[in-house]
mmCIF file of C-alpha atoms in Angstrom:
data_model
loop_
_atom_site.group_PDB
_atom_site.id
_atom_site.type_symbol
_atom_site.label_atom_id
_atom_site.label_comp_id
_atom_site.label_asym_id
_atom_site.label_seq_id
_atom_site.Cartn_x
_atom_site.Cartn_y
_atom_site.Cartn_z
ATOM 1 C CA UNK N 1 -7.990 23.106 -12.537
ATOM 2 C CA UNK N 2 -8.928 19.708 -10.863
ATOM 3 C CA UNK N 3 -9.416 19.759 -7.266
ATOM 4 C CA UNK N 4 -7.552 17.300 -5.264
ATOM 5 C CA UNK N 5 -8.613 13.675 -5.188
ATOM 6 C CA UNK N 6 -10.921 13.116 -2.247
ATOM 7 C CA UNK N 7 -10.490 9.878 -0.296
ATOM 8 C CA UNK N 8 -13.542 7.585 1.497
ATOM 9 C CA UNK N 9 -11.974 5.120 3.931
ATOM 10 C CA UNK N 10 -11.499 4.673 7.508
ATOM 11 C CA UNK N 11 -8.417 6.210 9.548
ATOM 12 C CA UNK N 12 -6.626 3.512 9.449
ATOM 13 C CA UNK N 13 -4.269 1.743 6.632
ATOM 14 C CA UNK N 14 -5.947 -1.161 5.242
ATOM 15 C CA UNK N 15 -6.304 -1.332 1.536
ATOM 16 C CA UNK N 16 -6.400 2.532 1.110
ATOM 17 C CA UNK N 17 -3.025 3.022 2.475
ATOM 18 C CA UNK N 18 -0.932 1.843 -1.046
ATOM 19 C CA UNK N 19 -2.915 4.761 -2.361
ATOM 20 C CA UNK N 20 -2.142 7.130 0.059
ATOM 21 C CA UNK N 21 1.600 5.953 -0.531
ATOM 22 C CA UNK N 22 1.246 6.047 -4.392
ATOM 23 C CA UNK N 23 -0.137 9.808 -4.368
ATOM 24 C CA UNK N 24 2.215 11.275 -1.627
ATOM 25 C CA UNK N 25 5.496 9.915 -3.705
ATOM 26 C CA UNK N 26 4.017 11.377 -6.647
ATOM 27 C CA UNK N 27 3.530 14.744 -4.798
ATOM 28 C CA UNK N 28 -0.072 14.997 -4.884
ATOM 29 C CA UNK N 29 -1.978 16.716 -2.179
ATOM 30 C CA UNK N 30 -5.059 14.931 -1.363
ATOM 31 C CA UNK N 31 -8.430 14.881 0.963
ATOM 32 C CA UNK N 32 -9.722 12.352 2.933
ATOM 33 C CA UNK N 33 -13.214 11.770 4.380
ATOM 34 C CA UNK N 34 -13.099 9.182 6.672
ATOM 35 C CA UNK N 35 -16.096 6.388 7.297
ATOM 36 C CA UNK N 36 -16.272 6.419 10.983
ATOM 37 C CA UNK N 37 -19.360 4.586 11.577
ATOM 38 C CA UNK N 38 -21.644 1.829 9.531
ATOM 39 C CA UNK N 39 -24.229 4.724 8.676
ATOM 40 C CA UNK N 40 -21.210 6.701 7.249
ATOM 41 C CA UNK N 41 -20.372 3.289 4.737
ATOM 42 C CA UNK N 42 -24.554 2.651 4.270
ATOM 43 C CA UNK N 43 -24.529 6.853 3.147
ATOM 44 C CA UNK N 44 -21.792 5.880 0.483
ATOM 45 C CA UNK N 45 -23.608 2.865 -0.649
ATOM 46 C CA UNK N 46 -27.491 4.655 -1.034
ATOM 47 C CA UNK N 47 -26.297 7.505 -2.977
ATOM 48 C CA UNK N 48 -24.773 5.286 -5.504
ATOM 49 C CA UNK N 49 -21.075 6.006 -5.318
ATOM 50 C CA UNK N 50 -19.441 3.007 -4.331
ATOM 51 C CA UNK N 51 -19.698 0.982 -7.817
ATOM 52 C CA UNK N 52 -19.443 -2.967 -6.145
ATOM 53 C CA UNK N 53 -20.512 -1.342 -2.559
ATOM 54 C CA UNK N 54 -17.517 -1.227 -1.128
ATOM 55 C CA UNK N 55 -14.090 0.762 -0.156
ATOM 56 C CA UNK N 56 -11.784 2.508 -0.452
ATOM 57 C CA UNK N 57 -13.466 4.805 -2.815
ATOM 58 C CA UNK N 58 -11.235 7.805 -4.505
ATOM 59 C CA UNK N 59 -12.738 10.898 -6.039
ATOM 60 C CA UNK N 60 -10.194 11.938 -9.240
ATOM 61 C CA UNK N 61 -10.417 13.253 -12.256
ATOM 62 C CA UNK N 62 -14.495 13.399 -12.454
ATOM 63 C CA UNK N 63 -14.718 9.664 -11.502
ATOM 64 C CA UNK N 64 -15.328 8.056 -8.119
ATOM 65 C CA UNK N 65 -13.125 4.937 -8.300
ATOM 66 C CA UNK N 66 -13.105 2.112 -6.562
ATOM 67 C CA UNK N 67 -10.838 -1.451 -6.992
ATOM 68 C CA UNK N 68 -7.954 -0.886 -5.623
ATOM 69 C CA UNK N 69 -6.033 -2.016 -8.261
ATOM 70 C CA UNK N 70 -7.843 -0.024 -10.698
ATOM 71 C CA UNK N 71 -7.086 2.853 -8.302
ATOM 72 C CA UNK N 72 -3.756 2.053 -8.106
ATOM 73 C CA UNK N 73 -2.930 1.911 -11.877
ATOM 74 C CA UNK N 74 -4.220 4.420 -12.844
ATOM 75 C CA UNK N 75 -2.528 6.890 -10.412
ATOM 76 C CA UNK N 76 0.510 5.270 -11.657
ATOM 77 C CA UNK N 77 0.067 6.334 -15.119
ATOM 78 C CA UNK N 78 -0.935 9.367 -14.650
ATOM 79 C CA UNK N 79 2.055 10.728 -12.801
ATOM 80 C CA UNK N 80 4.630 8.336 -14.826
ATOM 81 C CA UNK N 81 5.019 5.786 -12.732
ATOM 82 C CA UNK N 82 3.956 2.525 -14.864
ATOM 83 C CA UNK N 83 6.954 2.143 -16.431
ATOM 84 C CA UNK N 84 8.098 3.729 -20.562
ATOM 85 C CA UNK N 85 6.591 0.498 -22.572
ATOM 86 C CA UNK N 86 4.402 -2.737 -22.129
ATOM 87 C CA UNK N 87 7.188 -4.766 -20.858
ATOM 88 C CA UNK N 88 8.341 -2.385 -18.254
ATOM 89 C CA UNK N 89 4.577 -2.652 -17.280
ATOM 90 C CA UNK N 90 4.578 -6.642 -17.055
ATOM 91 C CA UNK N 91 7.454 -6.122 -14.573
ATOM 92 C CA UNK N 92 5.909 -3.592 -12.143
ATOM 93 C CA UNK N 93 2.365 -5.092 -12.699
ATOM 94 C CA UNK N 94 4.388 -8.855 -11.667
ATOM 95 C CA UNK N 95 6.633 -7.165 -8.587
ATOM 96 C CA UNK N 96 3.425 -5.138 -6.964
ATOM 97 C CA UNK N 97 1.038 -8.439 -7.193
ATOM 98 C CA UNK N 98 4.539 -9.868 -5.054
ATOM 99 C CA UNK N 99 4.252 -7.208 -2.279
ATOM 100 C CA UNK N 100 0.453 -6.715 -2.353
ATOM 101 C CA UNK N 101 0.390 -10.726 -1.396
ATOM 102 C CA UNK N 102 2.926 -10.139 1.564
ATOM 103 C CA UNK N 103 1.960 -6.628 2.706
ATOM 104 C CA UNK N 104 -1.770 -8.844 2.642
ATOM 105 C CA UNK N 105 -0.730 -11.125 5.175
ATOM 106 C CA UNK N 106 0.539 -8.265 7.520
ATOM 107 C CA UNK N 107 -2.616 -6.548 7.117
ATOM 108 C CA UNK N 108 -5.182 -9.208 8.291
ATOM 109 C CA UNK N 109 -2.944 -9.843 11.201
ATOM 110 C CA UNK N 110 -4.620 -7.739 13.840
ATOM 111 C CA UNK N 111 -7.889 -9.355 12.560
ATOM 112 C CA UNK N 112 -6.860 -12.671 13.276
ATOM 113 C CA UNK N 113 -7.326 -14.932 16.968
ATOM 114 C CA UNK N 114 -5.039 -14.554 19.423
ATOM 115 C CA UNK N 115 -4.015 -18.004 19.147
ATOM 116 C CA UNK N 116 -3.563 -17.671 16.007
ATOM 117 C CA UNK N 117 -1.537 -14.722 15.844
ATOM 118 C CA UNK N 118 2.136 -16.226 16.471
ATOM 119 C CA UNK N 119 1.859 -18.968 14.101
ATOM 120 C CA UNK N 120 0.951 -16.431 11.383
ATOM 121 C CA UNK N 121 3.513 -13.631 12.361
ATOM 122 C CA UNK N 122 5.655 -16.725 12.046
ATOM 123 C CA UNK N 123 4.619 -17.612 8.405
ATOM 124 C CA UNK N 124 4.981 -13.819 7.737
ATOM 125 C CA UNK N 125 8.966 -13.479 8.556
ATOM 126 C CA UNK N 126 9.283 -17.341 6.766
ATOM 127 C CA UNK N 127 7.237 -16.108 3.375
ATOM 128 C CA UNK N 128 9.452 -12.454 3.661
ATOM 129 C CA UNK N 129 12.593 -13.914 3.712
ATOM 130 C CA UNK N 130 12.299 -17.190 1.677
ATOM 131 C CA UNK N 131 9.444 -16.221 -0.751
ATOM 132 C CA UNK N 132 9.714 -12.424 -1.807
ATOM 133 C CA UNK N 133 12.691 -10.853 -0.043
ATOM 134 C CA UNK N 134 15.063 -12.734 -2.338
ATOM 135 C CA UNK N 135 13.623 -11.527 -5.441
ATOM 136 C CA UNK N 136 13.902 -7.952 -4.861
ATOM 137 C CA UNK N 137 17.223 -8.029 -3.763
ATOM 138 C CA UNK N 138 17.799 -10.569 -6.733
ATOM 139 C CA UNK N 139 16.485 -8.300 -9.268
ATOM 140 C CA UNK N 140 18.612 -5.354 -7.643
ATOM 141 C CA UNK N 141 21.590 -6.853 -8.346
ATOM 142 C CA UNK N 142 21.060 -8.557 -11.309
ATOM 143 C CA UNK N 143 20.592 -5.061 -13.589
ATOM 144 C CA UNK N 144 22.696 -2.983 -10.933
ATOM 145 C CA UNK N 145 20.536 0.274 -11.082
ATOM 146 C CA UNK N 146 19.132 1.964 -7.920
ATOM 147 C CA UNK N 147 15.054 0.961 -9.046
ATOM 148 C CA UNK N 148 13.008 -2.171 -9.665
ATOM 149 C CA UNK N 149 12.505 -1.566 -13.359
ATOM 150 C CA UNK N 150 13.830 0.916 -15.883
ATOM 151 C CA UNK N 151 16.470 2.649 -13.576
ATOM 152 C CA UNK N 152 13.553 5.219 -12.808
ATOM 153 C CA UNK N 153 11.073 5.686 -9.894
ATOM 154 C CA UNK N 154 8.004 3.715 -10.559
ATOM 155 C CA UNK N 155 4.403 2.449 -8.181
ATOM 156 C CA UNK N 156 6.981 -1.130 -8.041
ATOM 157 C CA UNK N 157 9.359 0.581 -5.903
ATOM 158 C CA UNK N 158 7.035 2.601 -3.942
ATOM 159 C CA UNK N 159 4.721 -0.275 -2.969
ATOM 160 C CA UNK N 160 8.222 -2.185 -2.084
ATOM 161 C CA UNK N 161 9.232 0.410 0.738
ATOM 162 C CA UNK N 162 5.788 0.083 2.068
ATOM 163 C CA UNK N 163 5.805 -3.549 2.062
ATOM 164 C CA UNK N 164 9.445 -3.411 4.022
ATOM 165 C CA UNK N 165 8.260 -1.112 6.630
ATOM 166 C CA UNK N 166 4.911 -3.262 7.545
ATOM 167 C CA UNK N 167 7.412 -6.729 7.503
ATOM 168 C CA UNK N 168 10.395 -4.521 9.633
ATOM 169 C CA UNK N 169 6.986 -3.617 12.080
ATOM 170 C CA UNK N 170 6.995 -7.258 12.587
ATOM 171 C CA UNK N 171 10.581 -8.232 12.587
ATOM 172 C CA UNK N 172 12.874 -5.033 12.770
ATOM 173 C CA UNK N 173 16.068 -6.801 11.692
ATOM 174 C CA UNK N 174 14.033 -8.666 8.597
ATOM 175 C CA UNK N 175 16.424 -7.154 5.788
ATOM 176 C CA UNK N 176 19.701 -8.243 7.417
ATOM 177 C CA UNK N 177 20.499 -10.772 4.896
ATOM 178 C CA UNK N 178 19.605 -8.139 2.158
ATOM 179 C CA UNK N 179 22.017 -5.466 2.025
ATOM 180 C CA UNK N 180 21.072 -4.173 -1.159
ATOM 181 C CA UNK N 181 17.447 -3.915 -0.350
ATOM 182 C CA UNK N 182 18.935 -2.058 2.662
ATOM 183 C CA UNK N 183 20.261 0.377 0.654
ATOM 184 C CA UNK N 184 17.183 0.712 -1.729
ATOM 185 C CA UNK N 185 15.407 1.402 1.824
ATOM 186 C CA UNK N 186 17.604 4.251 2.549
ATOM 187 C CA UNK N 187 17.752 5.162 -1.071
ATOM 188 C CA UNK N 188 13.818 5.363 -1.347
ATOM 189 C CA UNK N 189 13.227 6.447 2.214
ATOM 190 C CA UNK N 190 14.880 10.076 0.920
ATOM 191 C CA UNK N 191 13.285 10.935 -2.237
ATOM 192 C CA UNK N 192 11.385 14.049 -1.092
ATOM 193 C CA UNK N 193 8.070 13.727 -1.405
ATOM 194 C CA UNK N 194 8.666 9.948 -0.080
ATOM 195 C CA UNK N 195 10.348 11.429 2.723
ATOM 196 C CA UNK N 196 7.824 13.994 3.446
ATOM 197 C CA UNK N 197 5.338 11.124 3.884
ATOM 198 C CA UNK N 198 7.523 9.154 6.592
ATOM 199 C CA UNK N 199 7.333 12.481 8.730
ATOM 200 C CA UNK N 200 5.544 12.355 12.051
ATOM 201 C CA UNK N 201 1.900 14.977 10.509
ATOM 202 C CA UNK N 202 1.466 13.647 7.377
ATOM 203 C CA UNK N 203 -1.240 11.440 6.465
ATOM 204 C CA UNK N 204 0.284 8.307 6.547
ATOM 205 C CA UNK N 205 -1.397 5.887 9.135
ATOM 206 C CA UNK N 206 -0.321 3.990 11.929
ATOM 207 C CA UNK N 207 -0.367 0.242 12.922
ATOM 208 C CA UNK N 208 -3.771 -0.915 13.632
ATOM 209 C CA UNK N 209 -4.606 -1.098 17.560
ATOM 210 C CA UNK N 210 -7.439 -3.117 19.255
ATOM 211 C CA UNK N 211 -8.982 -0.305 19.623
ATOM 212 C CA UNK N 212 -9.237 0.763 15.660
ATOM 213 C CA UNK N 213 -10.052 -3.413 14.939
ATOM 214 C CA UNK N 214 -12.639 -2.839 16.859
ATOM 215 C CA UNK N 215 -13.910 0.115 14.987
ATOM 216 C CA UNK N 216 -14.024 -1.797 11.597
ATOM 217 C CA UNK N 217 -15.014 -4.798 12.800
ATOM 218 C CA UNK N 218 -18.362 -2.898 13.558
ATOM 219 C CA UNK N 219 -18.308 -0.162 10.220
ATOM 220 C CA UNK N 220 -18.109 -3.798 8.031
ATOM 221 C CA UNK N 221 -19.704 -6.068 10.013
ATOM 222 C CA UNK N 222 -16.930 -8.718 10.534
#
């Protein structure tokens, strides 16, 4: 049997934290080893196993992938969330590029200058509500079924919960002119293994502080 996938990041969200999502909704258990300082990421980098040099970095399977949209896909596939055919594909693939652009934005907020920072929290809410908000909720209630594609679980719907929890971080009442994406929340929020995620222990990760910009800004020199 095939031990758990193993993965190399920091402890904080940044691009490893769709994976963590995509694994935990598909119920698999899995390790983390966590860079905590630039010789931890220069360790990674000498012994060969980061392909491109860089993170996040999973162990699965025999390989030690990195991309994380390489990592993502094919964690969707394997646990039969990528849709039944090609076209159902097309749609996740098109729907996930959607809320990896927004959930983007949120995550290089805490990077960004203070003076900065209200002007782009601003753009945030306006490109949530104007740009990708409406076609979720449009897509919802254009086929009437309680998922993004194929009236069945898939990484779309996932990576859509996570991308309305990081906008409702920034604007709690974001979804109140989308009831039905209101409902998927709910809807999503209680699958099991979903809901075992959202559960104060697991190893989902919080906002970042000062304190953890800070700590990447000097693991990646930035």
């Amino acid at each position: 049997m095939a031990g758990k996938p193993k993965l190399h990041y920091t402890r904080g969200r940044g691009k490893m934290e769709s994976i963590r999502w995509l694994l935990a909704a598909a119920g698999v258990e899995f390790e983390e080893e966590f860079i905590e300082t630039k010789e931890d990421l220069e360790k990674l980098r000498n012994d060969g196993s980061l392909l491109f040099q860089q993170v996040p970095m999973v162990e699965i399977d025999g390989m030690k992938m990195v991309q994380t949209r390489a990592i993502l896909s094919y964690i969707a596939a394997k646990y039969n969330l990528y849709g039944k055919d090609l076209k159902e594909r097309a749609w996740i693939d098109m729907y996930v590029e959607g809320t990896t652009d927004l959930m983007g934005m949120i995550m290089y907020l805490p990077f960004q200058p203070a003076d900065t920072k209200e002007k782009n929290l601003a753009l945030i809410i306006e490109r949530a509500t104007a740009r990708y908000f409406p076609v979720y909720e449009k897509a919802l209630k254009d086929h009437g079924h309680d998922y993004l594609v194929g009236n069945k679980l898939s990484w779309a719907d996932v990576h859509l919960l996570e991308a309305i929890l990081m906008a409702e971080e920034c604007k709690p009442d974001i979804l109140s002119a989308f009831p039905l994406l209101q409902a998927f929340k709910g809807r999503i929020s209680n699958i099991p293994t979903i809901k075992k995620f959202l559960q104060p222990g697991s190893q989902r990760k919080p906002q970042a502080d000062e304190k953890f910009v800070a700590i990447v800004r000097q693991i990646f020199n930035i």
